Amino acid sequence: MDLTQNECVNNGDCDNNSDFSKRSDKPRHLNMERQRSFDERSLVEASPRYTTSWAENGQRHIDLDSVFSPSKRSSFNTPRGQYGYEAHPMFAEAWESLRKTMVYFRGQPVGTIAALDNSDEKQNYDQVFVRDFIPSGLAFLMNGEPEIVKNFLLKTLRLQSWEKKIDRFQLGEGVMPASFKVLHDPVRNTETLMADFGETAIGRVAPVDSGFWWIILLRAYTKSTGDTLLAERPECQNGIRLVLALCLSEGFDTFPTLLCADGCSMIDRRMGVYGYPIEIQALFFMALRCALVLLKQDDQGKELVDRIVKRLHALSFHMRSYFWLDLKQLNDIYRYKTEEYSHTAVNKFNVIPDSLPEWVFDFMPTYGGYFLGNVGPSNMDFRWFCLGNCIAILSSLATPEQSLAIMDLIESRWEELVGDMPVKVCYPAIESHDWRIITGCDPKNTRWSYHNGGSWPVLLWLLTAACIKVGRPQIARRAIEVAELRLAKDGWPEYYDGKSGRYVGKQARKHQTWSVAGYLVAKMMLEDPSHLGMISLEEDKQMKPMVKRSSSWTF
Ligand code: GLC
């Protein structure tokens, strides 16, 4: 279905924007005053907890809010690490690979393709995926090369304004593409863009995560470069408003969480995550917090800011109360009464204790906890999902105590979650009858493969960022060492299979860009934790919940 492509051709030039001809602000021209004022607009001040926890751990003392010193970055092909991180041969190799994936549109770098391995033509790995570009973008920002990120943000913003249709149904205005591709016409010597908003994707599902990642990357760009002018442009402000209009609209909802179809995020196939998946809720929360910093407080902005603040309060309360699971909470659910009516109900969603899966009793450590995969009416998905839990830490959706508990769980369940290749996208796999019913017999998502309990090297950057934020960088260092044993030798696969991730994935692409970029970001952050500020938000003290729920969650 090349509707969007034709539209582009018919429109003549979907992207003749003059903005691109302007050179992006180079870090060395940065106005430090602007950087500071951007910081001051952040919702909260840096938490003093940080300094303490770093010191207690005997780590380098770091003030996380003095997060960026972009002018110190190098623009060399292989960055000069201040701390010698380029010493590992994989690091240089990874930079070389990443550069090969760069996509140009009319002479400007606008993104990176999903994988250099295009052996299967039917697949769409030759496209620039919005979610896949995030670690690439962060790597470039950390290396003092913001131009590709700026171009990417503006290009995808232009794509957002296209008319999007599936059959006769028009999609919401704010939907951002899952991916795009540059088409070269060698005869006419022209370049046009083609985008996919879900209308060509397997399952025909729109990517709910794209818009959130776009806002998060815009904030990372602004934080890293100090260039607030990009976010202040009317088209960027409008882009943010359109994304938020999709999720802040009133409807039949009784929960502040966002109702989603299966396959609307990184797990883009049917995997039983429809409803209120943690990945989307955590990204939603983070995007709302980033938008709060980025939105101008003009007449239009003010009303939206009010709505965002209200939603953030309701969302954090809901997530921290109902999605959180630790030993105490698990025991409470195990003993739940059912069929409780009225406001006094303890088991609000009428979860039947018999629906508790056997594995969760062994999986739950004495100290530790995590955010559940999904919570809805008579439905708790007890699976652990890596991305949602890491984003919960980075966005401070998780309280500091919950963040520590998530780290405790990762340490206690190292074999299960990291094993021979970091990190499991979710745990455990679904098998047999459950697999047939839940995935619809998906041959790609068989047990311990791909999205169904597969191990994804890209998640290394998220794990590393979360570890640094919680003050436990040694966990990330261990995970990176595990990855370094095989990742490059195996040709940077997209994912690994098996209970402990020992096998290169059945249908995994090789030279998968986000496996490469995820490794680079993890390494750079570990060596220079000040990079964390791009992708992390401090706790908002006002959002502390009133209730105390369990021993591992104290105030
Ligand atoms: C697969 C993944 C998806 C990713 C895409 C491109 O479809 O499931 O998350 O964005 O490949 O790498």
XYZ file of C-alpha atoms and ligand atoms in Angstrom:
567
model
C 0.000 0.000 0.000
C 2.028 2.909 -1.269
C -0.584 5.534 -0.711
C 1.659 7.758 1.310
C 4.439 7.425 -1.174
C 2.117 8.487 -4.005
C 0.882 11.378 -1.967
C 4.413 12.442 -1.570
C 5.093 12.264 -5.273
C 1.809 14.010 -6.080
C 2.566 16.750 -3.663
C 5.686 17.230 -5.645
C 7.905 17.806 -2.731
C 6.969 16.713 0.706
C 10.158 18.038 2.113
C 11.419 21.057 0.348
C 11.704 22.775 3.658
C 14.189 25.504 3.816
C 14.863 24.723 7.473
C 17.099 21.940 6.404
C 19.316 24.135 4.396
C 20.224 25.945 7.592
C 23.142 24.424 9.383
C 22.379 23.120 12.817
C 23.886 24.759 15.846
C 27.230 23.223 16.527
C 27.963 22.484 20.160
C 30.915 24.825 20.212
C 28.580 27.767 19.486
C 26.359 26.961 22.379
C 25.069 29.635 24.564
C 25.496 28.391 28.090
C 22.908 30.856 29.372
C 20.306 29.144 27.214
C 21.299 25.767 28.577
C 20.852 26.968 32.081
C 17.442 28.432 31.463
C 16.338 25.131 29.932
C 17.422 23.378 33.086
C 15.584 25.822 35.259
C 12.401 25.007 33.422
C 12.714 21.365 34.429
C 10.009 20.198 36.764
C 12.278 19.417 39.665
C 15.731 20.142 40.936
C 18.404 17.454 40.976
C 17.955 15.136 43.888
C 20.720 15.226 46.489
C 20.241 11.427 46.809
C 22.441 11.012 43.851
C 25.547 12.477 45.220
C 25.172 10.392 48.356
C 24.565 7.106 46.640
C 27.514 7.585 44.342
C 29.749 8.446 47.221
C 28.521 5.491 49.265
C 29.310 3.199 46.409
C 32.771 4.551 46.191
C 32.086 5.849 42.700
C 33.062 9.105 41.141
C 31.142 11.971 42.667
C 28.814 13.437 40.101
C 26.341 16.249 40.000
C 23.766 14.893 37.599
C 22.250 18.207 36.797
C 25.445 19.601 35.434
C 24.833 16.960 32.860
C 26.178 18.288 29.665
C 29.405 19.659 28.504
C 28.885 19.198 24.796
C 31.820 21.293 23.811
C 34.033 18.630 25.339
C 32.750 15.985 22.935
C 34.806 15.105 19.933
C 33.559 14.859 16.393
C 36.134 12.348 15.299
C 35.048 9.236 13.513
C 36.066 7.206 16.485
C 35.529 9.298 19.547
C 38.422 9.978 21.837
C 37.277 8.620 25.142
C 38.442 10.620 28.111
C 38.598 7.391 30.069
C 39.988 5.146 27.385
C 36.790 3.402 26.367
C 37.888 3.259 22.773
C 40.473 0.755 23.927
C 38.043 -2.091 23.347
C 38.270 -2.936 19.636
C 34.498 -3.405 19.503
C 33.968 0.248 20.240
C 35.756 1.464 17.126
C 34.138 -1.263 15.046
C 30.718 -0.231 16.316
C 31.257 3.414 15.348
C 32.348 2.350 11.899
C 29.230 0.194 11.505
C 26.947 2.919 12.771
C 28.287 5.401 10.246
C 27.615 2.951 7.426
C 23.919 2.927 8.313
C 23.446 6.669 7.915
C 20.685 7.661 5.510
C 20.865 10.905 3.540
C 18.039 12.933 2.059
C 19.078 15.618 -0.393
C 22.556 15.623 1.032
C 21.587 15.814 4.699
C 21.872 12.934 7.191
C 18.347 12.171 8.420
C 18.571 8.831 10.207
C 20.018 5.329 10.283
C 18.560 2.219 8.651
C 17.360 -0.592 10.899
C 19.919 -3.156 9.697
C 22.741 -3.344 7.200
C 21.767 -6.956 6.553
C 19.024 -6.708 3.962
C 19.166 -10.322 2.874
C 15.395 -10.660 2.951
C 13.942 -8.130 0.532
C 10.397 -8.573 1.779
C 11.345 -7.207 5.147
C 11.558 -3.512 5.949
C 14.932 -3.391 7.656
C 16.201 -0.946 5.044
C 13.967 1.742 6.553
C 14.664 4.312 9.253
C 12.542 3.287 12.238
C 11.711 6.003 14.738
C 12.188 3.757 17.794
C 15.356 2.211 16.344
C 16.882 5.623 15.757
C 16.760 6.575 19.466
C 20.023 4.858 20.493
C 21.642 6.035 17.233
C 20.531 9.593 17.951
C 21.812 9.427 21.509
C 25.164 8.071 20.335
C 25.516 10.986 17.905
C 24.491 13.496 20.571
C 26.985 12.032 23.013
C 29.651 12.339 20.360
C 28.865 16.003 19.743
C 27.122 15.418 16.394
C 23.631 16.822 16.857
C 22.936 17.617 13.192
C 21.593 14.180 12.236
C 19.297 14.244 15.262
C 17.959 17.679 14.410
C 17.340 16.641 10.808
C 15.648 13.436 11.941
C 13.356 15.342 14.303
C 12.333 17.812 11.620
C 11.926 15.215 8.902
C 9.682 12.947 10.988
C 7.727 16.013 12.043
C 6.984 16.727 8.390
C 5.856 13.152 7.930
C 3.461 13.528 10.871
C 1.533 16.108 8.875
C 0.807 13.683 6.033
C -2.679 12.349 5.614
C -2.719 8.811 6.987
C -5.267 6.271 5.890
C -5.865 2.562 6.232
C -8.442 1.520 3.660
C -11.130 4.160 4.152
C -10.224 5.055 7.702
C -8.207 8.125 8.523
C -5.710 7.942 11.374
C -5.297 10.657 14.003
C -3.411 13.768 12.938
C -0.709 13.347 15.573
C 0.371 9.823 14.641
C 4.101 9.685 13.954
C 5.455 7.132 11.488
C 6.859 3.779 12.535
C 9.462 4.134 9.811
C 10.396 5.948 6.627
C 12.545 5.385 3.609
C 14.298 7.607 1.085
C 13.431 6.662 -2.507
C 15.925 7.539 -5.230
C 14.735 8.011 -8.790
C 17.897 7.556 -10.864
C 16.177 8.691 -14.079
C 14.825 11.979 -12.804
C 17.598 12.219 -10.229
C 15.165 13.048 -7.447
C 14.647 11.847 -3.920
C 11.318 11.411 -2.193
C 10.229 9.981 1.122
C 7.943 7.061 1.814
C 6.580 6.501 5.299
C 4.730 3.763 7.139
C 2.241 4.713 9.848
C 1.070 1.167 10.360
C -0.722 0.817 7.044
C 1.953 -1.526 5.670
C 3.088 -3.003 8.995
C 2.389 -6.606 9.916
C -0.929 -6.509 11.750
C -1.665 -2.958 10.536
C -1.091 -1.355 13.933
C -0.031 2.254 14.362
C 3.124 2.758 16.478
C 1.963 4.392 19.701
C 5.558 4.615 20.905
C 6.872 6.689 17.954
C 5.323 9.989 19.058
C 6.522 9.480 22.626
C 10.062 8.659 21.502
C 10.007 11.726 19.264
C 9.227 14.009 22.216
C 11.827 12.238 24.387
C 14.487 12.653 21.691
C 13.606 16.325 21.240
C 14.215 16.861 24.941
C 17.477 14.882 24.762
C 18.612 17.053 21.840
C 17.707 20.244 23.708
C 19.357 19.115 26.920
C 22.483 17.968 25.136
C 23.023 20.949 22.860
C 21.391 23.768 24.772
C 19.669 24.715 21.518
C 16.188 25.566 22.802
C 15.258 27.277 19.539
C 14.430 24.007 17.782
C 11.792 22.960 20.316
C 10.434 26.506 20.398
C 9.708 26.544 16.673
C 5.933 26.696 16.053
C 5.998 23.457 14.037
C 7.708 21.579 16.891
C 5.297 22.991 19.467
C 2.436 21.928 17.221
C 3.953 18.467 16.752
C 4.077 17.948 20.524
C 0.498 19.191 20.897
C -0.734 16.808 18.186
C 0.938 13.776 19.790
C -0.557 14.685 23.144
C -3.998 15.362 21.672
C -4.103 11.664 20.768
C -3.621 10.533 24.342
C -5.148 13.252 26.479
C -8.557 13.244 24.803
C -11.522 12.385 27.004
C -13.450 9.213 26.362
C -14.833 6.214 28.202
C -11.645 5.651 30.180
C -11.835 4.918 33.868
C -8.046 4.722 34.227
C -5.359 7.322 33.468
C -3.345 4.694 31.599
C -3.492 4.482 27.811
C -5.555 1.733 26.176
C -3.568 0.083 23.371
C -3.794 -2.527 20.668
C -1.336 -5.417 20.557
C 1.800 -4.761 18.513
C 1.842 -0.981 18.922
C 5.415 -0.648 20.199
C 8.808 -2.404 20.100
C 6.894 -5.662 20.423
C 5.151 -5.105 17.133
C 3.385 -8.447 16.822
C 0.620 -10.086 18.765
C 2.078 -10.995 22.138
C -0.847 -10.521 24.510
C 0.193 -7.025 25.495
C -3.015 -5.288 24.411
C -4.757 -3.307 27.127
C -2.414 -1.244 29.259
C 1.115 -2.450 28.463
C 3.867 -1.196 30.768
C 6.103 -0.170 27.837
C 3.555 2.346 26.593
C 2.524 3.580 30.039
C 6.135 4.286 31.003
C 6.878 6.009 27.684
C 3.644 7.987 27.986
C 4.680 9.188 31.430
C 8.159 10.135 30.238
C 6.864 11.917 27.149
C 4.395 13.911 29.258
C 7.199 15.001 31.564
C 9.438 15.935 28.639
C 6.580 17.858 27.007
C 6.129 19.825 30.192
C 9.679 21.082 29.870
C 9.483 21.705 26.134
C 6.092 23.386 25.775
C 5.968 27.152 25.657
C 3.704 28.620 28.286
C 1.686 30.752 25.846
C -2.123 30.773 25.777
C -2.303 27.497 23.900
C 0.444 25.909 25.956
C -0.949 26.841 29.383
C -4.159 24.884 29.088
C -2.273 21.855 27.831
C 0.268 22.122 30.636
C -2.616 21.987 33.170
C -3.969 18.855 31.567
C -0.523 17.244 31.490
C 0.096 17.966 35.169
C -3.281 16.470 36.150
C -2.657 13.387 34.047
C 0.838 12.918 35.433
C -0.476 12.917 38.984
C -3.220 10.426 38.203
C -0.918 8.241 36.118
C 1.881 8.061 38.666
C -0.583 7.225 41.437
C -2.216 4.496 39.345
C 1.042 2.942 38.195
C 2.793 3.054 41.551
C -0.245 1.629 43.292
C -1.586 -1.001 40.926
C 1.275 -2.006 38.625
C 3.830 -2.489 41.376
C 4.605 -6.035 42.479
C 6.892 -7.195 45.254
C 6.778 -10.033 47.724
C 4.283 -8.338 49.993
C 1.995 -7.301 47.165
C 2.200 -10.763 45.604
C 1.207 -12.278 48.920
C -1.695 -9.858 49.187
C -2.948 -10.800 45.721
C -2.559 -14.487 46.591
C -4.959 -13.931 49.477
C -7.349 -11.593 47.626
C -11.084 -11.854 48.100
C -13.015 -11.537 44.861
C -16.324 -10.027 43.712
C -15.959 -6.937 45.896
C -18.263 -4.080 45.037
C -18.129 -0.459 46.229
C -15.388 2.009 47.008
C -14.019 -0.037 49.871
C -12.898 -2.903 47.591
C -9.295 -3.979 48.112
C -9.172 -6.129 44.982
C -10.299 -3.279 42.756
C -9.814 -5.032 39.422
C -11.284 -8.319 40.629
C -8.145 -10.327 39.998
C -8.805 -13.999 40.695
C -5.930 -15.485 42.752
C -6.180 -18.696 40.705
C -4.958 -16.704 37.708
C -1.545 -16.204 39.363
C 1.008 -18.137 37.280
C 3.150 -20.708 39.088
C 6.459 -19.225 37.981
C 5.914 -15.850 39.645
C 6.175 -17.324 43.165
C 9.724 -18.522 42.486
C 10.693 -15.544 40.376
C 9.873 -12.993 43.067
C 12.939 -12.430 45.257
C 12.678 -11.552 48.943
C 14.056 -8.102 48.194
C 13.069 -6.566 44.925
C 10.069 -5.846 42.766
C 8.959 -4.635 39.353
C 6.156 -3.045 37.401
C 3.750 -5.631 36.000
C 3.350 -6.081 32.264
C -0.304 -5.054 32.219
C -3.177 -4.341 34.599
C -6.818 -4.247 33.577
C -10.188 -5.667 34.601
C -9.590 -9.181 36.008
C -6.277 -9.099 34.252
C -2.762 -8.918 35.590
C 0.045 -9.829 33.256
C 2.781 -10.867 35.650
C 5.501 -10.979 32.987
C 8.570 -8.805 33.486
C 9.243 -6.370 30.621
C 12.658 -4.748 30.424
C 11.931 -1.581 28.469
C 8.969 -0.460 30.582
C 10.805 -1.022 33.851
C 13.937 0.818 32.692
C 11.908 3.751 31.383
C 9.994 3.802 34.677
C 13.327 4.318 36.443
C 14.625 6.908 33.963
C 11.428 8.966 33.998
C 11.107 8.698 37.792
C 7.747 7.036 37.385
C 9.313 4.574 39.811
C 9.993 6.068 43.231
C 13.644 5.889 44.326
C 12.718 2.883 46.486
C 10.997 1.143 43.607
C 13.984 1.863 41.360
C 16.296 0.208 43.869
C 13.908 -2.722 44.122
C 13.951 -3.190 40.332
C 17.747 -3.307 40.467
C 17.592 -5.808 43.328
C 15.369 -7.991 41.186
C 17.737 -7.798 38.199
C 20.636 -8.811 40.413
C 18.700 -11.651 42.029
C 17.419 -12.947 38.712
C 20.586 -12.390 36.699
C 20.582 -15.834 35.046
C 16.994 -15.416 33.915
C 17.137 -11.781 32.749
C 20.728 -11.375 31.548
C 22.130 -14.887 31.254
C 24.424 -15.227 28.243
C 23.233 -12.094 26.441
C 21.633 -8.988 27.914
C 18.704 -8.390 28.153
C 15.476 -10.425 28.030
C 12.780 -8.336 26.368
C 10.281 -10.075 28.647
C 10.271 -12.958 31.099
C 9.184 -15.708 30.965
C 8.238 -17.012 27.522
C 4.718 -18.204 26.820
C 4.483 -21.796 25.653
C 2.175 -24.510 24.341
C -1.509 -23.749 24.643
C -0.886 -20.210 25.915
C 1.393 -19.533 22.935
C -1.289 -20.788 20.521
C -4.041 -18.670 22.066
C -2.030 -15.548 22.897
C 0.184 -15.176 19.816
C -2.198 -16.824 17.364
C 0.416 -19.546 16.696
C 3.046 -17.009 15.610
C 6.020 -19.026 14.232
C 8.396 -16.102 14.819
C 7.419 -15.755 18.453
C 7.929 -19.328 19.578
C 9.019 -19.783 23.207
C 12.283 -18.055 24.144
C 12.575 -16.460 20.728
C 12.215 -12.891 19.390
C 9.572 -10.988 21.406
C 8.607 -14.074 23.331
C 11.397 -14.191 25.892
C 14.204 -13.441 23.424
C 17.296 -11.448 24.449
C 17.798 -8.058 22.780
C 21.232 -6.395 22.896
C 19.650 -3.009 22.188
C 18.196 -3.041 25.692
C 21.716 -2.744 27.068
C 21.630 1.041 26.798
C 18.411 1.261 28.775
C 19.704 -1.091 31.428
C 22.938 0.897 31.671
C 21.132 4.216 31.969
C 18.839 2.801 34.653
C 21.777 1.305 36.578
C 23.677 4.587 36.540
C 20.617 6.495 37.681
C 20.103 4.151 40.613
C 23.792 4.383 41.517
C 24.675 0.814 40.566
C 26.841 1.159 37.452
C 28.644 -2.061 38.342
C 25.543 -4.026 37.267
C 25.705 -2.413 33.838
C 29.435 -3.022 33.618
C 28.836 -6.716 34.226
C 26.125 -6.872 31.573
C 28.320 -5.080 29.031
C 31.130 -7.546 29.682
C 28.733 -10.401 28.985
C 27.671 -8.772 25.707
C 31.264 -8.101 24.669
C 32.044 -11.805 24.697
C 29.859 -12.436 21.653
C 28.094 -9.474 20.136
C 30.708 -8.435 17.584
C 31.824 -12.007 16.831
C 28.221 -12.936 16.076
C 27.837 -9.924 13.751
C 25.658 -7.703 15.987
C 22.468 -9.750 15.789
C 19.067 -8.237 16.366
C 18.168 -10.762 19.077
C 19.214 -14.046 20.699
C 17.122 -17.117 21.442
C 17.008 -19.654 24.248
C 16.318 -19.545 27.948
C 19.626 -17.863 28.680
C 20.080 -16.203 25.276
C 22.839 -18.521 24.065
C 21.751 -18.797 20.433
C 21.710 -16.189 17.689
C 17.998 -15.634 16.989
C 16.296 -17.908 14.464
C 15.431 -15.092 12.099
C 17.625 -12.381 13.604
C 19.080 -9.803 11.207
C 22.831 -9.386 11.445
C 24.356 -5.920 11.762
C 21.228 -4.631 13.399
C 21.800 -0.932 13.912
C 20.219 -0.568 17.319
C 22.288 -3.479 18.647
C 25.354 -1.510 17.557
C 24.127 1.877 18.781
C 22.778 0.431 22.041
C 26.245 -0.899 22.822
C 27.870 2.443 21.986
C 25.466 4.409 24.159
C 25.929 1.986 27.047
C 29.728 2.297 26.808
C 29.731 6.079 26.501
C 27.342 6.536 29.397
C 29.281 4.253 31.646
C 32.498 6.067 30.898
C 30.952 9.493 31.237
C 27.794 9.298 33.383
C 27.081 12.975 32.805
C 25.463 11.810 29.528
C 22.658 10.349 31.595
C 20.957 13.742 31.924
C 19.843 13.569 28.288
C 17.617 10.628 28.955
C 16.796 10.838 32.632
C 14.396 12.968 34.654
C 14.705 13.607 38.346
C 11.957 12.749 40.769
C 9.118 15.216 41.062
C 8.630 15.568 44.787
C 4.997 16.620 44.316
C 4.166 13.261 42.823
C 4.854 11.214 45.932
C 1.950 8.873 46.574
C 0.152 9.113 49.872
C -0.167 5.408 50.560
C 2.500 3.082 51.799
C 2.062 -0.277 50.192
C 4.869 -2.587 51.107
C 8.140 -3.117 52.891
C 10.332 -2.432 49.888
C 8.548 0.844 49.309
C 9.154 3.197 52.178
C 9.088 6.954 52.346
C 11.175 -5.560 14.407
C 11.057 -5.184 15.880
C 10.786 -3.717 16.022
C 11.838 -2.905 15.286
C 11.939 -3.360 13.833
C 13.093 -2.718 13.099
O 9.954 -5.423 13.774
O 10.054 -5.937 16.487
O 10.745 -3.367 17.375
O 11.543 -1.559 15.350
O 12.145 -4.764 13.766
O 14.301 -3.048 13.696
